[in-house]
Short mmCIF file of C-alpha atoms in Angstrom, two decimals:
data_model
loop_
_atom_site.label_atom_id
_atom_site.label_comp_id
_atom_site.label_asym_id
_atom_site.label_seq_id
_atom_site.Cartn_x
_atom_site.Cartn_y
_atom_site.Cartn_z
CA UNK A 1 140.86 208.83 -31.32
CA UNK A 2 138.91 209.38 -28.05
CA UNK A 3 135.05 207.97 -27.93
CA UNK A 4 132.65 210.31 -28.20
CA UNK A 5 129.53 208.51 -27.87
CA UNK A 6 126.97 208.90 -25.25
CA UNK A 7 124.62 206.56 -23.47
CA UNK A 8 121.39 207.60 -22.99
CA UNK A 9 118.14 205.36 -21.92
CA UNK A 10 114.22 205.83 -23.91
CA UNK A 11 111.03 204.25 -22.45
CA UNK A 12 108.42 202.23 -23.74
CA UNK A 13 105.19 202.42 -21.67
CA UNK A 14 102.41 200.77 -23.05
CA UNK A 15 99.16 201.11 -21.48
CA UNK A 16 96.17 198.98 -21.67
CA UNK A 17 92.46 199.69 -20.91
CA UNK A 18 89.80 197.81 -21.54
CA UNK A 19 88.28 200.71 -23.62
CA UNK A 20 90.50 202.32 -25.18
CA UNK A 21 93.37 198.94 -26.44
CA UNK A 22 96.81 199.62 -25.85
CA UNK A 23 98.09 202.99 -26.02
CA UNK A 24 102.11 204.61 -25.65
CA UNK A 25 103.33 207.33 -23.28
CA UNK A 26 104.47 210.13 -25.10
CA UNK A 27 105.65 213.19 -24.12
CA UNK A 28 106.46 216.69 -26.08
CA UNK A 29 110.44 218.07 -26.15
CA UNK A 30 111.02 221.29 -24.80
CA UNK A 31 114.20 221.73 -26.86
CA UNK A 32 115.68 221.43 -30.49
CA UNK A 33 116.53 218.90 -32.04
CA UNK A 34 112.59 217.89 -32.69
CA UNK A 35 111.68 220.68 -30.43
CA UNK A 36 107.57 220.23 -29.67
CA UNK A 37 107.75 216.77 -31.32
CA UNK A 38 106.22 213.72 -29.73
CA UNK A 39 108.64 211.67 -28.30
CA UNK A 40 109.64 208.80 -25.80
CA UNK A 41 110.39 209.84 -22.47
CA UNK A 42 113.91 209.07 -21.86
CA UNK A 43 117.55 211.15 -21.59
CA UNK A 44 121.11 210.75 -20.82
CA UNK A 45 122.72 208.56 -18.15
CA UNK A 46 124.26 210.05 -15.58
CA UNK A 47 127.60 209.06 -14.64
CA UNK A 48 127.16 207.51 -11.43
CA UNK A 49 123.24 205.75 -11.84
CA UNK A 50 122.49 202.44 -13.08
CA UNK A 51 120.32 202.09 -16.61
CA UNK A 52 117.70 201.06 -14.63
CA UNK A 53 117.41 203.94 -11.99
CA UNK A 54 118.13 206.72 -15.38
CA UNK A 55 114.66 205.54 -17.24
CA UNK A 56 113.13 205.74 -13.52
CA UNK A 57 114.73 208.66 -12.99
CA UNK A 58 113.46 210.40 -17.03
CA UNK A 59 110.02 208.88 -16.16
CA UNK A 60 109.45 210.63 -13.04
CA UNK A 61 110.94 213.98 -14.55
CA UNK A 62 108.88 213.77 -17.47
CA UNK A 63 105.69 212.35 -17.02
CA UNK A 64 105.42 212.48 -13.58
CA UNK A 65 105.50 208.70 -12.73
CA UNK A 66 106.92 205.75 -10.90
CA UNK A 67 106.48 202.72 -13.68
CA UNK A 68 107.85 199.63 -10.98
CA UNK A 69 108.68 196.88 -14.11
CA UNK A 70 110.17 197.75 -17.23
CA UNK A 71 112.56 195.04 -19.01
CA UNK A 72 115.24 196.08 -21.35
CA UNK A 73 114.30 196.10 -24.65
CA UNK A 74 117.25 196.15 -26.90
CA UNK A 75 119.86 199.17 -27.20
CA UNK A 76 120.10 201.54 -30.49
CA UNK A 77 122.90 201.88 -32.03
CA UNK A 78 123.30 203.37 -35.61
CA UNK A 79 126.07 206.24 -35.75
CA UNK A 80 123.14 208.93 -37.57
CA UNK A 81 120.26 208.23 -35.04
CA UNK A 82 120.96 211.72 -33.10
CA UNK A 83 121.26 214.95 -35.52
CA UNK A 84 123.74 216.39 -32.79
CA UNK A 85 126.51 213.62 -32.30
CA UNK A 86 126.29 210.02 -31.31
CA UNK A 87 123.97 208.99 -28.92
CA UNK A 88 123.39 205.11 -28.29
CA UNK A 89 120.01 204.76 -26.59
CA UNK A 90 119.27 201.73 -23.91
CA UNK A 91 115.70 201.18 -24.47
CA UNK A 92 113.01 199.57 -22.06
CA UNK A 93 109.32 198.97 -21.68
CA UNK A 94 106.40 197.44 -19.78
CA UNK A 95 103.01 197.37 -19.32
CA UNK A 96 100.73 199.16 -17.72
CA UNK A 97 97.34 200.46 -16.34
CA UNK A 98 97.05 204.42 -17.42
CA UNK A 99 94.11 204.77 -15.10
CA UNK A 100 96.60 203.97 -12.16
CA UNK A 101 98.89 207.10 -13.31
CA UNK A 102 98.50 210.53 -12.82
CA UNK A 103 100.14 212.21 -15.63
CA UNK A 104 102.60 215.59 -15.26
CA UNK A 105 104.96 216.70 -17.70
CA UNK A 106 107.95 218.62 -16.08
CA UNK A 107 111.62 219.03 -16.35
CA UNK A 108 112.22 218.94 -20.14
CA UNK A 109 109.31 217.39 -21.45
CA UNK A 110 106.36 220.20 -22.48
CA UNK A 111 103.11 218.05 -22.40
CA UNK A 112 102.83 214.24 -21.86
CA UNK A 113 100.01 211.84 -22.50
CA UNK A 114 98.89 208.41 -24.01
CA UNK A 115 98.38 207.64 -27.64
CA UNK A 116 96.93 204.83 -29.37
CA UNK A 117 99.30 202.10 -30.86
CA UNK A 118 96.92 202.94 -33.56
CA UNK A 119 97.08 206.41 -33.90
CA UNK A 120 100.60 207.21 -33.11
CA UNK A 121 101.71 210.98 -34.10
CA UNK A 122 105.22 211.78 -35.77
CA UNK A 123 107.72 210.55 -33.09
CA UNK A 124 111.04 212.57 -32.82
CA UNK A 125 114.73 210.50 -33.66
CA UNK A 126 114.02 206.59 -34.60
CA UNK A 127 111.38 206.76 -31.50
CA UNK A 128 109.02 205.10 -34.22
CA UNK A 129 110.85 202.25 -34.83
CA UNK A 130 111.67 201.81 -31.00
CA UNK A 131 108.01 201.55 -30.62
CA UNK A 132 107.52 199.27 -33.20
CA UNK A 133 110.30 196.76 -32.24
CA UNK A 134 108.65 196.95 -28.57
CA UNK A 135 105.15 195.91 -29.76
CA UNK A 136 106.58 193.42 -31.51
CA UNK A 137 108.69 191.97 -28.89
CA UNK A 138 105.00 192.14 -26.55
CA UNK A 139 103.35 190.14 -29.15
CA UNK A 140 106.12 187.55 -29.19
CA UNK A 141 105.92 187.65 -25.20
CA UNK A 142 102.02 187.11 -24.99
CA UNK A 143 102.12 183.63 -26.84
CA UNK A 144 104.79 181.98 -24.04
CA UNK A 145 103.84 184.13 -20.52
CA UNK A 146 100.17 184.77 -19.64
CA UNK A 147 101.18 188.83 -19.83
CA UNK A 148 99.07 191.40 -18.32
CA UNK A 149 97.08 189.22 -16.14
CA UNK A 150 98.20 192.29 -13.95
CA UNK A 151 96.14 194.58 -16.11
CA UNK A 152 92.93 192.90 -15.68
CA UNK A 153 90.47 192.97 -12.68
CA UNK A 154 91.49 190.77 -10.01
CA UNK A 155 88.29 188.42 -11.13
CA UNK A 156 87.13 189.08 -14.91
CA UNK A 157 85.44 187.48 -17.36
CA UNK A 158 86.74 185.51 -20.02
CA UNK A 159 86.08 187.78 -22.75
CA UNK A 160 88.16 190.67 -20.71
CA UNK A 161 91.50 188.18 -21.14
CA UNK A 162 90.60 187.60 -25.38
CA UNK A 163 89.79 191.23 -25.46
CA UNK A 164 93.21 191.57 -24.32
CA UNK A 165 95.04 189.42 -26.50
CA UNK A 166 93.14 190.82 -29.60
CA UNK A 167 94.26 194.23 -29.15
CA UNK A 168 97.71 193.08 -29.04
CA UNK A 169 97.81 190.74 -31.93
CA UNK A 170 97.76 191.48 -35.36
CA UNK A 171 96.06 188.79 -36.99
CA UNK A 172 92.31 187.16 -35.37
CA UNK A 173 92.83 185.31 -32.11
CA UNK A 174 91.82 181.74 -32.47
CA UNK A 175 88.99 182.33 -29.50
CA UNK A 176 88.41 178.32 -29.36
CA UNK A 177 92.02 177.30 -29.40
CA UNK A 178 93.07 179.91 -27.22
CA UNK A 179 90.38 178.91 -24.18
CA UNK A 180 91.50 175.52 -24.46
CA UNK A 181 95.12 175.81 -24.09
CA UNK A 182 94.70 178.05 -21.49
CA UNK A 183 92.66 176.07 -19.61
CA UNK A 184 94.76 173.21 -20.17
CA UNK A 185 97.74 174.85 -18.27
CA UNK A 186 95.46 175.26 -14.67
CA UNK A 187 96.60 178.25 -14.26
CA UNK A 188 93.60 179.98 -14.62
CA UNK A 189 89.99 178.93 -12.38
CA UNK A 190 86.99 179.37 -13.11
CA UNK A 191 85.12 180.79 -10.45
CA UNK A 192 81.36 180.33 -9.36
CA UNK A 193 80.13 183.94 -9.47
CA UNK A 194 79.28 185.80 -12.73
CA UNK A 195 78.95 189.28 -13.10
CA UNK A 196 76.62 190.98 -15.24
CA UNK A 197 77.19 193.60 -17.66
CA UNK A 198 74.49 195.43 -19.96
CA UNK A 199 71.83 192.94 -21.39
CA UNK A 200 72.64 189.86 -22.08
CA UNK A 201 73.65 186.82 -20.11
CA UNK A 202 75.43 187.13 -17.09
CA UNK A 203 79.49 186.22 -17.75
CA UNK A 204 81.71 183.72 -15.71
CA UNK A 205 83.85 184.80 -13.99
CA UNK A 206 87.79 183.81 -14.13
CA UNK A 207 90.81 184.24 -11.37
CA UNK A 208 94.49 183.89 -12.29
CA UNK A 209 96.24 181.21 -9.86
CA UNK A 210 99.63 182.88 -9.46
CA UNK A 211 100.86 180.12 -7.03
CA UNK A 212 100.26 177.03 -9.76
CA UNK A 213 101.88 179.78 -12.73
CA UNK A 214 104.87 180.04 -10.93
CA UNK A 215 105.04 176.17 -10.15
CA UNK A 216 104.43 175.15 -13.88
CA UNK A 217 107.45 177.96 -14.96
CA UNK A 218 109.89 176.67 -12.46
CA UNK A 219 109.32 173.60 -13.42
CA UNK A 220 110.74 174.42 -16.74
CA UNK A 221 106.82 175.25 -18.75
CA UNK A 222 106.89 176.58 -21.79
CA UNK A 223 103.72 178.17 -22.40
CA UNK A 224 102.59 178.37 -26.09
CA UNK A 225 99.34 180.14 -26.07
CA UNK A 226 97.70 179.95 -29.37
CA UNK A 227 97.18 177.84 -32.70
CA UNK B 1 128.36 217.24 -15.29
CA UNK B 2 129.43 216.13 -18.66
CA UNK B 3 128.68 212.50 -19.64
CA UNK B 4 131.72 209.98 -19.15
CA UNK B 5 130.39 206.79 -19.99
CA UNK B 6 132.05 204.37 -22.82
CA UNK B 7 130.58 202.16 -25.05
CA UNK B 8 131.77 198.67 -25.42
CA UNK B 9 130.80 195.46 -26.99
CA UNK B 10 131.45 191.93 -26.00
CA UNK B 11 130.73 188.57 -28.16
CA UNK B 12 129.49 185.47 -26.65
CA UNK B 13 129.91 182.81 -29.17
CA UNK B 14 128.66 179.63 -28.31
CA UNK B 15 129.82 176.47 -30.38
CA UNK B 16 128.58 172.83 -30.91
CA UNK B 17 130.54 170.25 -31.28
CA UNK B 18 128.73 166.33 -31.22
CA UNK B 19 131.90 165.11 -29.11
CA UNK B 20 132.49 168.60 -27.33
CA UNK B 21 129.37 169.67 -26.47
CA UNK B 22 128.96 173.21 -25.81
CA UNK B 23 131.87 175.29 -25.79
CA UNK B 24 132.40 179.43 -25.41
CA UNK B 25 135.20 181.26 -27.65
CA UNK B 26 137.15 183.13 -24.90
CA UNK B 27 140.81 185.22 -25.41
CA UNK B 28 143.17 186.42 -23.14
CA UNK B 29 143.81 190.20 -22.25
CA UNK B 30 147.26 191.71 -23.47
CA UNK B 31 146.54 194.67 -21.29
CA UNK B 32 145.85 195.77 -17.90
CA UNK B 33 143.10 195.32 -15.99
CA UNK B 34 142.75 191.51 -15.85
CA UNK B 35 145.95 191.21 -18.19
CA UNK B 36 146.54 187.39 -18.78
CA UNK B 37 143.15 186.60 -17.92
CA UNK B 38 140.34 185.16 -19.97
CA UNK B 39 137.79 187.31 -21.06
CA UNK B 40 134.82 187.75 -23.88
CA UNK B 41 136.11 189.56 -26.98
CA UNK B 42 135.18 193.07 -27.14
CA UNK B 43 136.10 196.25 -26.72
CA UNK B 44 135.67 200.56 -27.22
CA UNK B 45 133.46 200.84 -30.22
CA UNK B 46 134.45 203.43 -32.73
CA UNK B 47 133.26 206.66 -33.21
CA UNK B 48 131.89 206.05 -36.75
CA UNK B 49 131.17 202.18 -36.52
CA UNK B 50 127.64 200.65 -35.77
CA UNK B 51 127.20 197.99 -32.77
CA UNK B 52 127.29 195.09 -35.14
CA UNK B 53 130.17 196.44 -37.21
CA UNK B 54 131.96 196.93 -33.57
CA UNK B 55 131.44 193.46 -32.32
CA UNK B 56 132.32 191.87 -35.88
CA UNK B 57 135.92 194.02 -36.23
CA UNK B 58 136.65 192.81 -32.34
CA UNK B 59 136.16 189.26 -33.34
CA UNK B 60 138.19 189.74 -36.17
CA UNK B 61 141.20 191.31 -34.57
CA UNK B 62 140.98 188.85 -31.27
CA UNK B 63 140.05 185.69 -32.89
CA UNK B 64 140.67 185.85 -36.43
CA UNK B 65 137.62 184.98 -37.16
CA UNK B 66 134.03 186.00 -39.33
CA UNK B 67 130.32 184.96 -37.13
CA UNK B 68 128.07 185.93 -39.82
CA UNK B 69 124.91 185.83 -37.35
CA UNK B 70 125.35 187.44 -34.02
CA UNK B 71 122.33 188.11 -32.03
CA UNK B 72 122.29 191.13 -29.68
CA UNK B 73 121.77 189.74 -26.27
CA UNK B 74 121.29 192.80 -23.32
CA UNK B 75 123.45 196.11 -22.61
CA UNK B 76 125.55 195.53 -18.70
CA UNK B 77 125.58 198.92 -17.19
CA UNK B 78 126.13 198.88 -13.64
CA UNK B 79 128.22 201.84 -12.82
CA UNK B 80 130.95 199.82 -11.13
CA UNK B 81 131.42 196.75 -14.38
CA UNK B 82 134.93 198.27 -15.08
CA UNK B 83 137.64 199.06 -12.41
CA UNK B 84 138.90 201.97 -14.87
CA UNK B 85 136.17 203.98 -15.83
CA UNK B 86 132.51 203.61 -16.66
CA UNK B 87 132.15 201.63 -20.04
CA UNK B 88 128.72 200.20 -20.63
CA UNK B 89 128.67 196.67 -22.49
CA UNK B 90 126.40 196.10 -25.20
CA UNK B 91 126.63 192.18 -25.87
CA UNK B 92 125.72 190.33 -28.71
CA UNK B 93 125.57 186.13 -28.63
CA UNK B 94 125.54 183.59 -31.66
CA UNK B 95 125.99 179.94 -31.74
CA UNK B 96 128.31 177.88 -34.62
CA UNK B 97 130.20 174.75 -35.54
CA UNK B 98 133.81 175.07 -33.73
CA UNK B 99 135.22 173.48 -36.61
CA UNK B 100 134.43 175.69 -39.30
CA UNK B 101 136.55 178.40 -37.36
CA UNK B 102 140.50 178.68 -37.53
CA UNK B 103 141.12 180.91 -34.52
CA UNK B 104 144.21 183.04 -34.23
CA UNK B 105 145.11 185.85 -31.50
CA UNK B 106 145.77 189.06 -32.73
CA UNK B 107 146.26 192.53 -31.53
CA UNK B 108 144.98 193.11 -27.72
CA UNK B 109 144.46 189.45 -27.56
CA UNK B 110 147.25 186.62 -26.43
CA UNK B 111 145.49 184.08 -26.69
CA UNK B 112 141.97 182.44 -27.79
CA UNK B 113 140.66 179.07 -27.41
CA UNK B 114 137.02 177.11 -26.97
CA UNK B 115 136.51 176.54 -23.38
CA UNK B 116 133.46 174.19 -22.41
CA UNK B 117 130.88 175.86 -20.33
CA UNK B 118 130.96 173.61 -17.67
CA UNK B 119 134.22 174.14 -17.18
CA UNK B 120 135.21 177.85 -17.75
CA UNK B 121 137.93 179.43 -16.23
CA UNK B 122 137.82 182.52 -14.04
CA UNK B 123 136.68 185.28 -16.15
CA UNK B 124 137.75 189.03 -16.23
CA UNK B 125 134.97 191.73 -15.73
CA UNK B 126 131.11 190.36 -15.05
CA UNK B 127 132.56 188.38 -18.21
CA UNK B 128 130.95 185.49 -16.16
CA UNK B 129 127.24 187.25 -15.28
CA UNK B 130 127.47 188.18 -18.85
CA UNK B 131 127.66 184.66 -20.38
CA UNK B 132 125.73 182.95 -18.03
CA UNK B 133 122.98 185.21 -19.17
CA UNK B 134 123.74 184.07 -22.53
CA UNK B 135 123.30 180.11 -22.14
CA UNK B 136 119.72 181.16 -20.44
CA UNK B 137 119.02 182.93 -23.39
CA UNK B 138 119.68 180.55 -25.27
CA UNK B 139 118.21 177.75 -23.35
CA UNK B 140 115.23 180.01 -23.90
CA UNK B 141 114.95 180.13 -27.57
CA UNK B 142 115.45 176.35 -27.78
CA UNK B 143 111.88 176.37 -25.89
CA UNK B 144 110.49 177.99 -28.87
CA UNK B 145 112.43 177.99 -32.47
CA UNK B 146 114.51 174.65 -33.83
CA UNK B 147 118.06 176.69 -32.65
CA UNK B 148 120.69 174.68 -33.99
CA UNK B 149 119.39 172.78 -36.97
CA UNK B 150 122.50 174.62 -38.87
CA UNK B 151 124.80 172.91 -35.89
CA UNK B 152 124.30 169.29 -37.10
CA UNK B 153 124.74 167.72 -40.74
CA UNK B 154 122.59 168.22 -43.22
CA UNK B 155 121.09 164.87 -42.40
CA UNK B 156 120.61 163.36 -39.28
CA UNK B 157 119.90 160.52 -36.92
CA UNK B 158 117.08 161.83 -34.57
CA UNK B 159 119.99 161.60 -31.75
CA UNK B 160 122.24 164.10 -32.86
CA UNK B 161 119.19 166.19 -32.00
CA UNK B 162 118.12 165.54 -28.93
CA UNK B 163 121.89 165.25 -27.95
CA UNK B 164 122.31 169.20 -29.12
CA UNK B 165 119.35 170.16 -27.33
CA UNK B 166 120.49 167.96 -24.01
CA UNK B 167 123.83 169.56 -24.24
CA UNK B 168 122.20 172.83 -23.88
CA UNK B 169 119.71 172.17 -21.25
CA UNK B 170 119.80 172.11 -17.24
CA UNK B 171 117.38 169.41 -17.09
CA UNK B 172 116.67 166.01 -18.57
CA UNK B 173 114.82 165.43 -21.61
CA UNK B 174 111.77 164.41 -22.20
CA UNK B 175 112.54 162.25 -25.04
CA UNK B 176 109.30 160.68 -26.26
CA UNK B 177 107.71 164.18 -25.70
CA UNK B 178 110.28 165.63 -27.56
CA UNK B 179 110.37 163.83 -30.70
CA UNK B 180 106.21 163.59 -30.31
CA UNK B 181 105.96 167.45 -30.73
CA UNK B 182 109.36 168.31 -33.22
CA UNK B 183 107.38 165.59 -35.52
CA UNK B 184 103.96 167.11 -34.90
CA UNK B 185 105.27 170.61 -36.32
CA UNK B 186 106.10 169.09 -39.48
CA UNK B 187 109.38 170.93 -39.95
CA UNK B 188 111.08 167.79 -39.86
CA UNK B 189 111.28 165.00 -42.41
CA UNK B 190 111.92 161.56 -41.49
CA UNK B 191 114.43 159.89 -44.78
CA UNK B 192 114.07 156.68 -46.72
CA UNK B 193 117.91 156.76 -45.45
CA UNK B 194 119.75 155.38 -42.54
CA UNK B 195 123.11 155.37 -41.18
CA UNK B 196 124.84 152.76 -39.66
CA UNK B 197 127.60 154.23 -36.85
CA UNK B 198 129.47 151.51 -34.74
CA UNK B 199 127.69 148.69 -34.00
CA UNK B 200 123.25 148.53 -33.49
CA UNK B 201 120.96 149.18 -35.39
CA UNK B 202 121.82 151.14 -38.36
CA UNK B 203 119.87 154.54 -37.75
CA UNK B 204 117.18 156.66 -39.65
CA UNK B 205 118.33 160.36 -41.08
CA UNK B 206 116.08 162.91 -40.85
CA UNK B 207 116.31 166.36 -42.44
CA UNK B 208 115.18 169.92 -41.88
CA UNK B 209 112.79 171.24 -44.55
CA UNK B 210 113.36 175.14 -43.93
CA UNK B 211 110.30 176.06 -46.45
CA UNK B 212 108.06 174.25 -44.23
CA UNK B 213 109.41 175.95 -41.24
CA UNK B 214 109.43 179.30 -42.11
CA UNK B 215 105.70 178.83 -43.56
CA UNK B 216 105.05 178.42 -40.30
CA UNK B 217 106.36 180.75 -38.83
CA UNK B 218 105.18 183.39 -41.15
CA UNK B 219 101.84 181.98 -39.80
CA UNK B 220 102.09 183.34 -36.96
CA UNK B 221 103.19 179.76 -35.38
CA UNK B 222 104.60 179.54 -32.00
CA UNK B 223 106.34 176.46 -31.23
CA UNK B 224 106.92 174.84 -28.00
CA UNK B 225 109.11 172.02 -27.98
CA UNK B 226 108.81 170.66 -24.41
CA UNK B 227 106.89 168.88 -22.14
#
């Protein structure tokens, strides 16, 4: 019997702000099934384009935007997880800064915006669980690579980094354990400036040292993070 | 344009042998392209089978043989992986004892044997790309979870352990490091027992205590197991 199974590819963009914690892209379907439902922005493959360049492709046709790093995540498979027919999805994510995205839903997405990791809405297909095994595979990330040093000021405060953390993890970050070991690693200065903000004491300020990361990970580093 | 892209699966299954090392389960094709050459097993999933079911039916029918714990490992898509037509691979990876398999060949597959992988033969498809990503992830998750304590007896001089682990890694060991941490986790009992092989000093067993470890890692615990 011929295969009748199609490939398609669903994005996980997670956003971080220092305000708001970590949020999803969503977008709205313009068509059944799940018509009007929230959703992951994502579609079929075409025949002759990479994985990569189809979720490149859905994000710019659906929310408007050019997301430069997304990993693969892990690929869907159960036979049920489309009511049409079979439909295997590729999914990816990364990490981003919202405030660096402007936002437009178009081709076959009705409305697209960000949404708490807190306060998701009903997601069309298994889009939930997608989500869920992506913030889990995040949280696994953040205790072995410094992640989303990108997603902080290019000099920040301490506090910015555990602030961070903390609204990726789901249990209390160790704040003493977590200073130390990354301090240990050097790949993080301190610097000699401190910037105020609202009362209070005037912070340190930190800089990531992206030359000494890289040297410590070629070398072989594993980084473990936390205790 | 209507979708034409297949679905495949391929299985990289690693084994560990003390003597051997670290070997790769490979067959050889019945059918054109690459016929007679070693490849992965895998092939078409069916219309009404999930991934794993897909992956554990091909390893059935092309090795004659059961891997109860397969890990999915990435999804190859380039447009151009298959000289027929576009099939995207979804592989899955796993590592076991050699000798608790009895391989056999069976339909679409000639032949089957453990090759070692540092000395594989030329492979059919990105059947190479696809298992080289496989030993990084692997080397990997040795970084951060005991992989492998199911590869060696129950109990165990400390050097069947660091053997494994040097078996699977580019670089040299860090021996003293090594046992300094794997000890510090507390996952790992030294015995009132030793065993004497050849001549020397007989040598001390240790055993895995898998309550201990996965108290741990129910806490949260991230473990990093180099220096």
């Amino acid at each position: 019997m011929t295969q009748s199974i199609k490939t398609s590819v669903d994005a996980v963009v997670f956003g971080y702000d220092p305000e708001e914690g970590v949020s999803v892209l969503l977008i709205t379907r313009k068509y059944e099934p799940f018509r009007k439902s929230w959703a992951l922005p994502g579609g079929l493959v075409k025949n002759d384009e990479s994985l990569e360049q189809a979720v490149n492709r859905e994000l710019k046709e659906e929310a408007g935007i050019d997301v430069n790093y997304l990993e693969q995540l892990y690929t869907f498979g159960k036979p049920d997880r489309d009511p049409r027919n079979r439909v295997i999805s590729v999914a990816y994510y990364g990490l981003v800064r919202p405030k660096d995205y402007q936002l437009s839903a178009d081709t076959d997405a009705e409305d697209v915006a960000w949404f708490s990791i807190k306060k998701l809405p009903k997601l069309a297909f298994d889009h939930k669980h997608i989500v869920d095994v992506a913030i889990k595979r995040l949280q696994g990330k953040l205790a072995y690579e410094p992640v989303g040093f990108e997603l902080l000021e290019k000099k920040f405060p301490f506090s910015d980094l555990e602030k961070l953390y903390q609204s990726l993890l789901s249990h209390e970050l160790d704040r003493r354990n977590f200073k130390k070991k990354i301090m240990n690693y050097g790949f993080l200065e301190e610097l000699e400036e401190s910037i105020q903000r609202g009362a209070g004491r005037p912070a340190r300020l930190y800089q990531f040292n992206k030359k000494k990361y890289f040297e410590l990970k070629e070398n072989g580093y594993n980084f473990d993070l936390f205790i």
